PDB file of C-alpha atoms and ligand atoms in Angstrom:
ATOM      1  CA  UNK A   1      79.723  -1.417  88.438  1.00 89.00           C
ATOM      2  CA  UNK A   2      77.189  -3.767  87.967  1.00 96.00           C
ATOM      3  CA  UNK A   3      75.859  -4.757  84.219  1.00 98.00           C
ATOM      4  CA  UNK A   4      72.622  -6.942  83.578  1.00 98.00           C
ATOM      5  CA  UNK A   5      70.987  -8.650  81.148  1.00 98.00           C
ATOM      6  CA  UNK A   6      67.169  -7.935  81.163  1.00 99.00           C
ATOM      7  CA  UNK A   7      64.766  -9.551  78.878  1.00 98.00           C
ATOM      8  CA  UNK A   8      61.071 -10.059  78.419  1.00 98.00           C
ATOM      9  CA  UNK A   9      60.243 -13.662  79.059  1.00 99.00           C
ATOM     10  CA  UNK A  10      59.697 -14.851  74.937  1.00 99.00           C
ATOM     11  CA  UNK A  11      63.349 -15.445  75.441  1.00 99.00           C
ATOM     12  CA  UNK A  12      62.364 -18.750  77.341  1.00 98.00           C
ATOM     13  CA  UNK A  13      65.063 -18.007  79.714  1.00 98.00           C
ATOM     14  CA  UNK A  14      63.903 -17.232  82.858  1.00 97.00           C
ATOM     15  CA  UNK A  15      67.452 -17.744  84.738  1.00 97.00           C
ATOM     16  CA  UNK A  16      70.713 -17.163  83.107  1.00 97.00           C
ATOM     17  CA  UNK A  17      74.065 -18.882  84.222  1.00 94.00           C
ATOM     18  CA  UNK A  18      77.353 -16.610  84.397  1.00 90.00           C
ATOM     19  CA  UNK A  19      75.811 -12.953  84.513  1.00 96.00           C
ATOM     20  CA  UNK A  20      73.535 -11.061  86.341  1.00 98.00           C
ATOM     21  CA  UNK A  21      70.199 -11.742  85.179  1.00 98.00           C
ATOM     22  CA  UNK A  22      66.404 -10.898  85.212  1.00 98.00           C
ATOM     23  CA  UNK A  23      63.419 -12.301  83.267  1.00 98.00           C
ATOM     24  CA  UNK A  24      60.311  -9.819  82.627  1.00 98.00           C
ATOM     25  CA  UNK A  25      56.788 -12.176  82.346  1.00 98.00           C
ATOM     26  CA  UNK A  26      54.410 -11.420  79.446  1.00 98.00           C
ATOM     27  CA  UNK A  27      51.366 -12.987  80.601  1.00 98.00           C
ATOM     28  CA  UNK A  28      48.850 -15.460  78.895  1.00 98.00           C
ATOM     29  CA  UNK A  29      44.959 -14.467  79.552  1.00 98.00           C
ATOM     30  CA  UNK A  30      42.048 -17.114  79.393  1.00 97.00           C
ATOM     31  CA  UNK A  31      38.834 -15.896  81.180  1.00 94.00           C
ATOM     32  CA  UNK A  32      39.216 -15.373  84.473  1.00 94.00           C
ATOM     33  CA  UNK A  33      42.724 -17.308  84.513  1.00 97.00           C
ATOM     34  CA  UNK A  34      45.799 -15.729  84.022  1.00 98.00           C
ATOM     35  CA  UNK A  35      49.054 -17.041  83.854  1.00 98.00           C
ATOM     36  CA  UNK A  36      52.324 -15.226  84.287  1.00 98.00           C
ATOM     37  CA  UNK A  37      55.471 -16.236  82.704  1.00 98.00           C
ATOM     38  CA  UNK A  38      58.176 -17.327  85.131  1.00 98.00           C
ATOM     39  CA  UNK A  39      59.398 -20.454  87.028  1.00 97.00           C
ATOM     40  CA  UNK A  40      56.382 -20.622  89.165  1.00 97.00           C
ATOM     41  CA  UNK A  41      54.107 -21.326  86.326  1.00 98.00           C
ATOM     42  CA  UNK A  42      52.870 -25.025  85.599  1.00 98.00           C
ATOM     43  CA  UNK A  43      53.220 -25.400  81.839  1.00 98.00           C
ATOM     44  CA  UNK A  44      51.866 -28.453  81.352  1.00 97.00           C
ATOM     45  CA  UNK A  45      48.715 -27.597  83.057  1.00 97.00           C
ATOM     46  CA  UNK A  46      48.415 -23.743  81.355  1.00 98.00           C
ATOM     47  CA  UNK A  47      48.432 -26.183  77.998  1.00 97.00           C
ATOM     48  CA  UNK A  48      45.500 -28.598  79.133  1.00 97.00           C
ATOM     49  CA  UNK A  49      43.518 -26.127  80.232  1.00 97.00           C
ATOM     50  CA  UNK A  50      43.573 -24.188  76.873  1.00 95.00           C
ATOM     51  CA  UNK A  51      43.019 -27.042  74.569  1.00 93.00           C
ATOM     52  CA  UNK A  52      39.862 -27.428  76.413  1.00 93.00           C
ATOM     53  CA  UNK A  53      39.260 -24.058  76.715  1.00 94.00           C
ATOM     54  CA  UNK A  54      36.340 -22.729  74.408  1.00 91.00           C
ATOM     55  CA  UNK A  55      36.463 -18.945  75.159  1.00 93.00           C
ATOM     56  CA  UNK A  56      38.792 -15.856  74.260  1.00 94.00           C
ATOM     57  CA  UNK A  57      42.706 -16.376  75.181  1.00 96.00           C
ATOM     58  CA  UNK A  58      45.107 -13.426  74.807  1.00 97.00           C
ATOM     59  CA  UNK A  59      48.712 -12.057  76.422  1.00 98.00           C
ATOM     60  CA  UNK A  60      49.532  -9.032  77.534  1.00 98.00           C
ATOM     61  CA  UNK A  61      52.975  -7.362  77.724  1.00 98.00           C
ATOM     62  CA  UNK A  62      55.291  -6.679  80.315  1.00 98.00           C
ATOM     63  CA  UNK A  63      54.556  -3.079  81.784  1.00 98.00           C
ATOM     64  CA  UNK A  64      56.658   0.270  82.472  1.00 98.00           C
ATOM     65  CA  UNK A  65      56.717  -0.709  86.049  1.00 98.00           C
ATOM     66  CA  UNK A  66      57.498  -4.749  85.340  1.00 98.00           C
ATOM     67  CA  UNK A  67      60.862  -3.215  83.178  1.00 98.00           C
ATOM     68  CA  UNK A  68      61.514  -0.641  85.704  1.00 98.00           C
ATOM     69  CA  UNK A  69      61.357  -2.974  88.645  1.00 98.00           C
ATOM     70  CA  UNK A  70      64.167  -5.294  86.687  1.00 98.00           C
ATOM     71  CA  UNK A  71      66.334  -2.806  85.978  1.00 98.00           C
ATOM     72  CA  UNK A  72      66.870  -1.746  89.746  1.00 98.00           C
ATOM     73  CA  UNK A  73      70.242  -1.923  91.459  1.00 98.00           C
ATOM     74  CA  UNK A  74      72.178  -1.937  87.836  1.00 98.00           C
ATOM     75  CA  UNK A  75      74.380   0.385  86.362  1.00 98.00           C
ATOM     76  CA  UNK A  76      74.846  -0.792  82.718  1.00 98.00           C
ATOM     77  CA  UNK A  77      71.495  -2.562  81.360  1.00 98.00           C
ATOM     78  CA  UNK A  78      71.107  -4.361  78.109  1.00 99.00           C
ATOM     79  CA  UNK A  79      67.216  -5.263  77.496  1.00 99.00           C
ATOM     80  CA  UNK A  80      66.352  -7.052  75.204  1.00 99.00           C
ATOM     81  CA  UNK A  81      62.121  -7.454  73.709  1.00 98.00           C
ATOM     82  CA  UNK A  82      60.417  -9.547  71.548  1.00 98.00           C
ATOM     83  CA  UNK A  83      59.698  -7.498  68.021  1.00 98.00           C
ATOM     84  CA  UNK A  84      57.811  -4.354  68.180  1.00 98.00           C
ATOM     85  CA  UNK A  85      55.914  -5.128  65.223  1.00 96.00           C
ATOM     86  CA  UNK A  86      53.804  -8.013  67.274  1.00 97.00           C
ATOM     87  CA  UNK A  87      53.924  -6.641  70.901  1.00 98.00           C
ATOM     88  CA  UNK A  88      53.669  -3.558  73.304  1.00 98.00           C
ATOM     89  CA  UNK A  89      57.163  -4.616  75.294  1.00 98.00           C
ATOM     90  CA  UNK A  90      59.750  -2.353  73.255  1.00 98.00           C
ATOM     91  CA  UNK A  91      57.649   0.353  73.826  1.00 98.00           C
ATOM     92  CA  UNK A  92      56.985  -0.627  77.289  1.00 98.00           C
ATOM     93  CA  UNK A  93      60.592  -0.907  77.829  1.00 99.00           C
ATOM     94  CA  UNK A  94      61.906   2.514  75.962  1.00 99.00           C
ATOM     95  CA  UNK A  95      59.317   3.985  78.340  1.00 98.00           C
ATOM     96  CA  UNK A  96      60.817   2.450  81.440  1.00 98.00           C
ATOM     97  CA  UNK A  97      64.542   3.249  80.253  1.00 98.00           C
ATOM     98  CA  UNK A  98      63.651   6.861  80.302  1.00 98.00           C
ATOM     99  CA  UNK A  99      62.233   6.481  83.405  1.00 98.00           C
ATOM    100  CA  UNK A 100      65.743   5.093  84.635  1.00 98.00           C
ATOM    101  CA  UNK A 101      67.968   7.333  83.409  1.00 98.00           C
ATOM    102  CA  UNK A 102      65.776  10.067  85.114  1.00 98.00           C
ATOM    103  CA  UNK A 103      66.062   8.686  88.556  1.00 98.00           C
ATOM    104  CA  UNK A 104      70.066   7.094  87.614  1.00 98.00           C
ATOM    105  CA  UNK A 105      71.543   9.950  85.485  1.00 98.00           C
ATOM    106  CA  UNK A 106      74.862   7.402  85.694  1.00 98.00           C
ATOM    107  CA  UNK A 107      73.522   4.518  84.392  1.00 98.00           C
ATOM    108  CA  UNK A 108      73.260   3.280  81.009  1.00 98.00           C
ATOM    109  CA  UNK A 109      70.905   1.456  79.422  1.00 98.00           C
ATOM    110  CA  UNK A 110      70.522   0.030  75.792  1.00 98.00           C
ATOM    111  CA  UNK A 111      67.181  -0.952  74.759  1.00 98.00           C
ATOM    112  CA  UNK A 112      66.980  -3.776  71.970  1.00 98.00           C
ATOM    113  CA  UNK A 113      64.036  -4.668  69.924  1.00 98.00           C
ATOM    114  CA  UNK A 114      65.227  -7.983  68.706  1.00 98.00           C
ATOM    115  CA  UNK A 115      62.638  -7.673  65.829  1.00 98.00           C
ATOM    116  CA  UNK A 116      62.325 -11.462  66.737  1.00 98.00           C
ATOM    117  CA  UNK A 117      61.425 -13.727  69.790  1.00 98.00           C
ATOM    118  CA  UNK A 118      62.685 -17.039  71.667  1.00 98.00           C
ATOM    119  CA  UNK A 119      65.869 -18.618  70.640  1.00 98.00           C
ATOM    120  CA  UNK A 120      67.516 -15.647  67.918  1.00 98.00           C
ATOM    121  CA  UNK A 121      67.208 -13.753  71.575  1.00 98.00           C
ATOM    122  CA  UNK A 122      69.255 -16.235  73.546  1.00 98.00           C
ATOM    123  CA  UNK A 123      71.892 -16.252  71.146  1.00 98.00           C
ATOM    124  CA  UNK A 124      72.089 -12.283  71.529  1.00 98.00           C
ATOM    125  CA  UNK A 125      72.298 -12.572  75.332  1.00 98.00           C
ATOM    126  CA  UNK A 126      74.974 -14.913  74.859  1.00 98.00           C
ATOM    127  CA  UNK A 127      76.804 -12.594  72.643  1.00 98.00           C
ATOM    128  CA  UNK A 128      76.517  -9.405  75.213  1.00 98.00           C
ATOM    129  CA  UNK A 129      77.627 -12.223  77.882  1.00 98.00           C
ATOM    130  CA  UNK A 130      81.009 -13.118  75.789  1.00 98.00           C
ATOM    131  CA  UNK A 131      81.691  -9.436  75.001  1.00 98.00           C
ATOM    132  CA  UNK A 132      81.430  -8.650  78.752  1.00 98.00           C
ATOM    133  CA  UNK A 133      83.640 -11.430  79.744  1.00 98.00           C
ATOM    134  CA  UNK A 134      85.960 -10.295  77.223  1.00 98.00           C
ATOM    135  CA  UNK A 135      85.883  -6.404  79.251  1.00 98.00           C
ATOM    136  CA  UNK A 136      84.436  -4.485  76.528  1.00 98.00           C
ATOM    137  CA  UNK A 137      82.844  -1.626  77.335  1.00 98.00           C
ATOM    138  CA  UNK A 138      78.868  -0.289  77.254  1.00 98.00           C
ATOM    139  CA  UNK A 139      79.515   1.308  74.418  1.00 98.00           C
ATOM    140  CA  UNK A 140      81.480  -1.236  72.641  1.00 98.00           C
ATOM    141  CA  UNK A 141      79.056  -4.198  73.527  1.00 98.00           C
ATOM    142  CA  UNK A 142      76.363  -2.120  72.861  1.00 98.00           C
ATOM    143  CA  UNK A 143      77.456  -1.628  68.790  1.00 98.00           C
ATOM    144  CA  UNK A 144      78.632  -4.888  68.603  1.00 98.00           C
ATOM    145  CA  UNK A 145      75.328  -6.308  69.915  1.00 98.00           C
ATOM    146  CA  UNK A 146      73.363  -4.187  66.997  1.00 98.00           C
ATOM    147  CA  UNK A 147      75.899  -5.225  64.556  1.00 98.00           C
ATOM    148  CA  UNK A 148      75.291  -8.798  65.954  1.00 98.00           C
ATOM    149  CA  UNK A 149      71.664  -9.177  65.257  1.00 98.00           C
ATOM    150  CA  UNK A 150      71.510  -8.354  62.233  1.00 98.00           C
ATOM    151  CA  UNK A 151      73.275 -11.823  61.341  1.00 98.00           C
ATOM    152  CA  UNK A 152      71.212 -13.648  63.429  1.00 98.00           C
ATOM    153  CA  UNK A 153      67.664 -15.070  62.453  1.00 98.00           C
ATOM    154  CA  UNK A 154      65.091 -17.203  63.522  1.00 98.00           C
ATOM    155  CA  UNK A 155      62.720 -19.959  62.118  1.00 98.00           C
ATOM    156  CA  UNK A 156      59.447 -21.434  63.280  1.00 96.00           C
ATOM    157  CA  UNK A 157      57.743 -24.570  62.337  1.00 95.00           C
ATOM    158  CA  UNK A 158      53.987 -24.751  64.028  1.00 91.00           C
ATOM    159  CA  UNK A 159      51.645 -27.298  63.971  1.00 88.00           C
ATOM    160  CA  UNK A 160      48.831 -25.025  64.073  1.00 86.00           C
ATOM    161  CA  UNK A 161      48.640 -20.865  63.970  1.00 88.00           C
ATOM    162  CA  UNK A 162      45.431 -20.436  65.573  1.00 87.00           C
ATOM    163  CA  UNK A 163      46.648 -18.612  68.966  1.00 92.00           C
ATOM    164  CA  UNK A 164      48.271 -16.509  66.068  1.00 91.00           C
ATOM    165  CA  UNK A 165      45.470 -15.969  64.047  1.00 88.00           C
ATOM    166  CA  UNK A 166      43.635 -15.459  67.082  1.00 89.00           C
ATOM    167  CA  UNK A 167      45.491 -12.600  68.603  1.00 92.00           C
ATOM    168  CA  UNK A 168      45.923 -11.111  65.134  1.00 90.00           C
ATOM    169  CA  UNK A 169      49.743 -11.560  64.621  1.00 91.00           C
ATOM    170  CA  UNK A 170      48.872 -13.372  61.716  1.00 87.00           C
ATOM    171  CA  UNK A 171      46.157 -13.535  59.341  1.00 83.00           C
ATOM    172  CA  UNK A 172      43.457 -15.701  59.820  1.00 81.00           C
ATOM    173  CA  UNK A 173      43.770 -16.194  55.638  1.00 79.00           C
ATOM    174  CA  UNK A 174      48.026 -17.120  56.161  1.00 79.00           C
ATOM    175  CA  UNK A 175      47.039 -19.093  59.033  1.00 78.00           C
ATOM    176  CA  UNK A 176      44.277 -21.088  56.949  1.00 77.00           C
ATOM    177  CA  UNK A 177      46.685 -21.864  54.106  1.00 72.00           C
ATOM    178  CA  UNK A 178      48.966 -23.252  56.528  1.00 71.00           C
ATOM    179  CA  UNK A 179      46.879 -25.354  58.006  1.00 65.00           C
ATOM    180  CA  UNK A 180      45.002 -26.445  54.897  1.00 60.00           C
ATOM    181  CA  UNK A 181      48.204 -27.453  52.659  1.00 54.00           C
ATOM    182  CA  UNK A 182      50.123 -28.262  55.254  1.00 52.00           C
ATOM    183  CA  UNK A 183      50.504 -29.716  58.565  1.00 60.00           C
ATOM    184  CA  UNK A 184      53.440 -27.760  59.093  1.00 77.00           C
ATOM    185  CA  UNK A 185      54.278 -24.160  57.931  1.00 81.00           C
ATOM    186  CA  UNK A 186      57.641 -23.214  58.178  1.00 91.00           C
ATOM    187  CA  UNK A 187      58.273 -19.325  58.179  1.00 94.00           C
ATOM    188  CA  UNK A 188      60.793 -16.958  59.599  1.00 96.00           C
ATOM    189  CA  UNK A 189      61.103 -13.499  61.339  1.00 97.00           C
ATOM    190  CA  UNK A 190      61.784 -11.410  58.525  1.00 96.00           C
ATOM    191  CA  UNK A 191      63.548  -8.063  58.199  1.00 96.00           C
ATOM    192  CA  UNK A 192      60.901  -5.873  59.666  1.00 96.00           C
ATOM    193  CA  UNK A 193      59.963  -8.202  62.688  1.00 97.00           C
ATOM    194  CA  UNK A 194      56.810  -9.812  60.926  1.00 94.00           C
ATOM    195  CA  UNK A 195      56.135 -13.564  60.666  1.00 93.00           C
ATOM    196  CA  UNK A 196      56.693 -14.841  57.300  1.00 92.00           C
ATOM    197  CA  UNK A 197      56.200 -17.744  55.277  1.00 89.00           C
ATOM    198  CA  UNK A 198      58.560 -19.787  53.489  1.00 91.00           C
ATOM    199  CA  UNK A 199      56.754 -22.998  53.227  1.00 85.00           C
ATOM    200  CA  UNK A 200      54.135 -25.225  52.937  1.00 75.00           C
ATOM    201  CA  UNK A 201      55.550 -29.134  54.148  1.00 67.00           C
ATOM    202  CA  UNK A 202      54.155 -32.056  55.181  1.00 73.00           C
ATOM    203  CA  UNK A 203      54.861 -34.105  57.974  1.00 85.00           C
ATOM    204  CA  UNK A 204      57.993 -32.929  59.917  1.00 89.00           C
ATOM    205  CA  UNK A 205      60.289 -35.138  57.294  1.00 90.00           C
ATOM    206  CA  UNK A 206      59.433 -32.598  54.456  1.00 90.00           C
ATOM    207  CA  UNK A 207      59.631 -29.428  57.267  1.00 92.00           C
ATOM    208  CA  UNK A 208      63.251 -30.766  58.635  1.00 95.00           C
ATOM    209  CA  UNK A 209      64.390 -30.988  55.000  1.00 95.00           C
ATOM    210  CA  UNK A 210      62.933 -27.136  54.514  1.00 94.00           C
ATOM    211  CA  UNK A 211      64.940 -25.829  57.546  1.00 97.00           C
ATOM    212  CA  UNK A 212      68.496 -27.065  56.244  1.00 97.00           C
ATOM    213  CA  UNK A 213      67.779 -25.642  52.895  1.00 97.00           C
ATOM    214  CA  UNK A 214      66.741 -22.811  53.949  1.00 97.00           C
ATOM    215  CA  UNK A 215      69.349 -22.522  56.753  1.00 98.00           C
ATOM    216  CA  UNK A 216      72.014 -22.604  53.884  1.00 98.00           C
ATOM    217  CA  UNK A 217      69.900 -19.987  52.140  1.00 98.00           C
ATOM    218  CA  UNK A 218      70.435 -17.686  55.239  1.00 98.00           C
ATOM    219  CA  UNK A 219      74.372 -18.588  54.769  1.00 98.00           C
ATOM    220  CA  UNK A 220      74.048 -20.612  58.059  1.00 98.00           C
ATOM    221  CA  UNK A 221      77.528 -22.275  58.185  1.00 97.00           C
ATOM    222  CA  UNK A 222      77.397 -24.360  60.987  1.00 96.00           C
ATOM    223  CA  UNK A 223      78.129 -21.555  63.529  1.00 96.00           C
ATOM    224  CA  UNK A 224      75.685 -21.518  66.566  1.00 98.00           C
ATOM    225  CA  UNK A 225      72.281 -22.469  66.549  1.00 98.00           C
ATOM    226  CA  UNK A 226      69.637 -22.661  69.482  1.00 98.00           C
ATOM    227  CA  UNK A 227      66.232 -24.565  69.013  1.00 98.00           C
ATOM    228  CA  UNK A 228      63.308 -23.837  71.203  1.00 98.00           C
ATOM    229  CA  UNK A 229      60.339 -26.636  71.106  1.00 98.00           C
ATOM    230  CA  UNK A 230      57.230 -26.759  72.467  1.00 98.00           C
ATOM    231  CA  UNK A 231      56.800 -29.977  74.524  1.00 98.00           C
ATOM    232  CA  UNK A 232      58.206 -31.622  71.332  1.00 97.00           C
ATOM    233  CA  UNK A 233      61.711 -32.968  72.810  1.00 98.00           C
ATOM    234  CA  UNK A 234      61.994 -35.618  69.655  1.00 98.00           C
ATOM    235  CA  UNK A 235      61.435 -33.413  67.097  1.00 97.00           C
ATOM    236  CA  UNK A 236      63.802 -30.929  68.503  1.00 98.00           C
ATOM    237  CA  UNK A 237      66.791 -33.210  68.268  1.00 98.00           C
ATOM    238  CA  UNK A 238      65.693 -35.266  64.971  1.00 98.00           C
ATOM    239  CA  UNK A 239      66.533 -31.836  64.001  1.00 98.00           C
ATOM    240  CA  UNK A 240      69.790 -31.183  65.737  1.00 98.00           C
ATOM    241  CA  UNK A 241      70.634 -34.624  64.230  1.00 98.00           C
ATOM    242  CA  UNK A 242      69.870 -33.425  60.507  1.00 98.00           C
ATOM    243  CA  UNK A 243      71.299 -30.264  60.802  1.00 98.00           C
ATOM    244  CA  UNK A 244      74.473 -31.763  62.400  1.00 98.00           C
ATOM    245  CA  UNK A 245      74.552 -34.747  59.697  1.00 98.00           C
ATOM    246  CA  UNK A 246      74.255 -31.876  56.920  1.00 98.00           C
ATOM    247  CA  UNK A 247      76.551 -29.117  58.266  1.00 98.00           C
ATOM    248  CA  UNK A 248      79.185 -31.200  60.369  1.00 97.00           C
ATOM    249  CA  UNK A 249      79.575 -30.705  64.080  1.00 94.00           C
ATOM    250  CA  UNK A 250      78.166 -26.869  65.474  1.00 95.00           C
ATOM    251  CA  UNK A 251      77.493 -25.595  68.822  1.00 98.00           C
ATOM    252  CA  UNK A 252      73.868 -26.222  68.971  1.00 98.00           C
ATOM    253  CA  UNK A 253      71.562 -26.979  72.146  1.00 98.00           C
ATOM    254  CA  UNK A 254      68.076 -27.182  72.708  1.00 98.00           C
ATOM    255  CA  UNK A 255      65.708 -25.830  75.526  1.00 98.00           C
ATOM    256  CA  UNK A 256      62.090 -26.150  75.973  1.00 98.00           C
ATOM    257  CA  UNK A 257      59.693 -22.917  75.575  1.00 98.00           C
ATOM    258  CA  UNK A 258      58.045 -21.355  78.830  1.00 98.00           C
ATOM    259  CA  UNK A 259      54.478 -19.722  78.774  1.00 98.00           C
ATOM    260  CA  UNK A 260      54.200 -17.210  76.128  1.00 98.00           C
ATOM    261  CA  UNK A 261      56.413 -18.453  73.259  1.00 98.00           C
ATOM    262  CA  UNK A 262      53.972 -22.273  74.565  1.00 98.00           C
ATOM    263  CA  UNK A 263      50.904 -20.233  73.715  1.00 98.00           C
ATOM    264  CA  UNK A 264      51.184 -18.995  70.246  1.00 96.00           C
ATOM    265  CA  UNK A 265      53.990 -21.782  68.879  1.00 96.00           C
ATOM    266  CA  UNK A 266      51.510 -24.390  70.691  1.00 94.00           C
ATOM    267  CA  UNK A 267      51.965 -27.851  71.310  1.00 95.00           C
ATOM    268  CA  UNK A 268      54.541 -29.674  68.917  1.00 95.00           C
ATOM    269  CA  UNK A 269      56.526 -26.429  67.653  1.00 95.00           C
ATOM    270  CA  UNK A 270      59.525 -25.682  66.901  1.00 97.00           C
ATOM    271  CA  UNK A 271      61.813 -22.545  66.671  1.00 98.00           C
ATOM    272  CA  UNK A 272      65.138 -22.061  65.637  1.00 98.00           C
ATOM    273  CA  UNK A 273      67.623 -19.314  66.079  1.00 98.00           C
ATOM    274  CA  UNK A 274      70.918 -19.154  64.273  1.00 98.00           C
ATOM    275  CA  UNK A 275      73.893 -17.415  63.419  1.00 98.00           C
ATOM    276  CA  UNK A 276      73.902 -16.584  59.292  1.00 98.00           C
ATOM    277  CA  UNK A 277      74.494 -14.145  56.782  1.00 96.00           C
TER     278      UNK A 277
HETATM  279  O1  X90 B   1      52.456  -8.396  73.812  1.00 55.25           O
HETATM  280  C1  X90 B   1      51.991  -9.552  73.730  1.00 55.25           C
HETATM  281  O2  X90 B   1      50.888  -9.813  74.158  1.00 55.25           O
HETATM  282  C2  X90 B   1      52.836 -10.635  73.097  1.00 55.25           C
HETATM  283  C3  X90 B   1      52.520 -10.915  71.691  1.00 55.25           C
HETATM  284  C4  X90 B   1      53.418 -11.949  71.039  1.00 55.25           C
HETATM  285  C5  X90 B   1      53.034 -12.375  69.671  1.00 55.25           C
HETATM  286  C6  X90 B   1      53.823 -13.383  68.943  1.00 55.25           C
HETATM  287  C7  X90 B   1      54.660 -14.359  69.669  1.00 55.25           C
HETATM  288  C8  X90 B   1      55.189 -15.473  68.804  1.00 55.25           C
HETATM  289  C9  X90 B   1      55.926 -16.550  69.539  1.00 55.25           C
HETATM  290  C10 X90 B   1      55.641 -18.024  67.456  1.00 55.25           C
HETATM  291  C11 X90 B   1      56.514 -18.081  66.297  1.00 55.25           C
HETATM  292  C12 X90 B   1      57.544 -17.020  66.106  1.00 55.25           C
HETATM  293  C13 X90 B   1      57.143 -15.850  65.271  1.00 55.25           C
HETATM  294  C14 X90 B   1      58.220 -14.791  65.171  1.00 55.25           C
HETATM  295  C15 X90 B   1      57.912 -13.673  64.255  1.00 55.25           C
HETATM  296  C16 X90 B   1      58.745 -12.459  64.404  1.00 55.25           C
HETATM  297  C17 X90 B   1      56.273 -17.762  68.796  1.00 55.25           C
END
């Protein structure tokens, strides 16, 4: 029997220690360049080239054939997709899970939609990777794992929405307001899988000060927490620092973002997935 985690690549994991593992890319289009989301990709260079960039940029989700492909040679699949509400990859993987079960009538395979993105994912591959060391079974993991994310959320703090506004996952109207009071919004994924606002700061100072209020607001207790930055290494632990300093010692790491979750959090950003109410 052999049970895998699958997930698109907003996750920013694109390798996975302790279980068996694959990443699907979502892809970032510029023009004629396109860049796919996995370890072969040069970050740093994808970045440069868009801040210079003048023209249309976009992404594209993961195909029936990109899911399909991941899923081969397992028996018990948990996938797991960025929300629904912003992207074609649920749908893309539902498709491919039917697909599955047609040619493996034996397997079994539990589609997520996370209703969020990046580091509120990690910390539900983490949970399916503790319930299968602990021997549960499909079915077992695969309630527990629903039951799971609902108590998990995720926060974002972006130095500019424009990719956003762009692409239409946010309005260009929200995405004005945020960057005309502020020079950092701070919202959240909320209920339904839709970016939210919560509010306006200034300056990461007033934004870190947001997050642990709002972090008790979510009834974070100091339980796990996972932050995801965008080329922003400092701000990412001045975080950790505050959020340790305010709600003692938690089991809390940081990891950078890959392509897609680089291309609409953009340079500086920050996003923060924890366990809660
Ligand atoms: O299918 C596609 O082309 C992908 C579209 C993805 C759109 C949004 C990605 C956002 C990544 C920004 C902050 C987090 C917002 C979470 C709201 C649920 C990171």
């Amino acid at each position: 029997m052999k049970r895998r985690i699958v997930s698109d690549s907003s996750a920013n994991m694109l390798a996975w220690k302790g279980m068996d593992f694959d990443s699907v890319p979502l892809k970032i289009i510029a023009g004629e360049r396109e860049y796919v989301d996995d370890a072969r990709l040069d970050l740093t260079g994808m970045l440069d080239y868009l801040s210079d960039y003048k023209g249309k940029s976009g992404t594209s989700c993961p195909n029936v054939a990109d899911w399909l492909d991941a899923f081969q040679g397992a028996d018990e699949i948990f996938a797991l997709t960025i929300t629904s509400s912003l992207s074609g990859s649920y749908a893309m993987a539902v498709q491919a899970q039917e697909e599955y079960k047609k040619l493996h009538p034996e397997a079994k395979v539990m589609v997520l939609d996370t209703l969020s993105t990046g580091p509120e994912m990690v910390l539900i591959m983490e949970k399916i990777q503790e319930l299968t060391e602990a021997g549960q079974s499909f079915e077992e993991t695969e309630a527990a794992v629903r039951e799971y994310s609902h108590h998990t959320h995720l926060f974002f703090a972006l130095e500019s929405m424009k990719n956003l506004a762009n692409n239409g996952r946010v309005s260009h109207t929200v995405a004005a307001l945020a960057g005309l009071l502020s020079i950092r919004a701070l919202g959240v994924a909320s209920e339904e899988g839709t970016l939210q606002m919560l509010h306006n700061g200034r300056g990461w100072k007033r934004t870190f000060r947001a997050i642990i209020e709002e972090l008790e607001k979510y009834g974070f207790t100091g339980g796990k927490l996972r932050i995801a930055h965008c080329q922003n290494p400092s701000a990412a632990e001045e975080l950790a620092e505050q959020i340790t300093r305010h709600f003692g010692k938690c089991d809390l790491s940081i990891h950078p973002c890959t392509a897609l979750c680089s291309f609409y959090a953009e340079r500086g950003g920050l996003m923060v997935g924890f366990e809660g109410a």
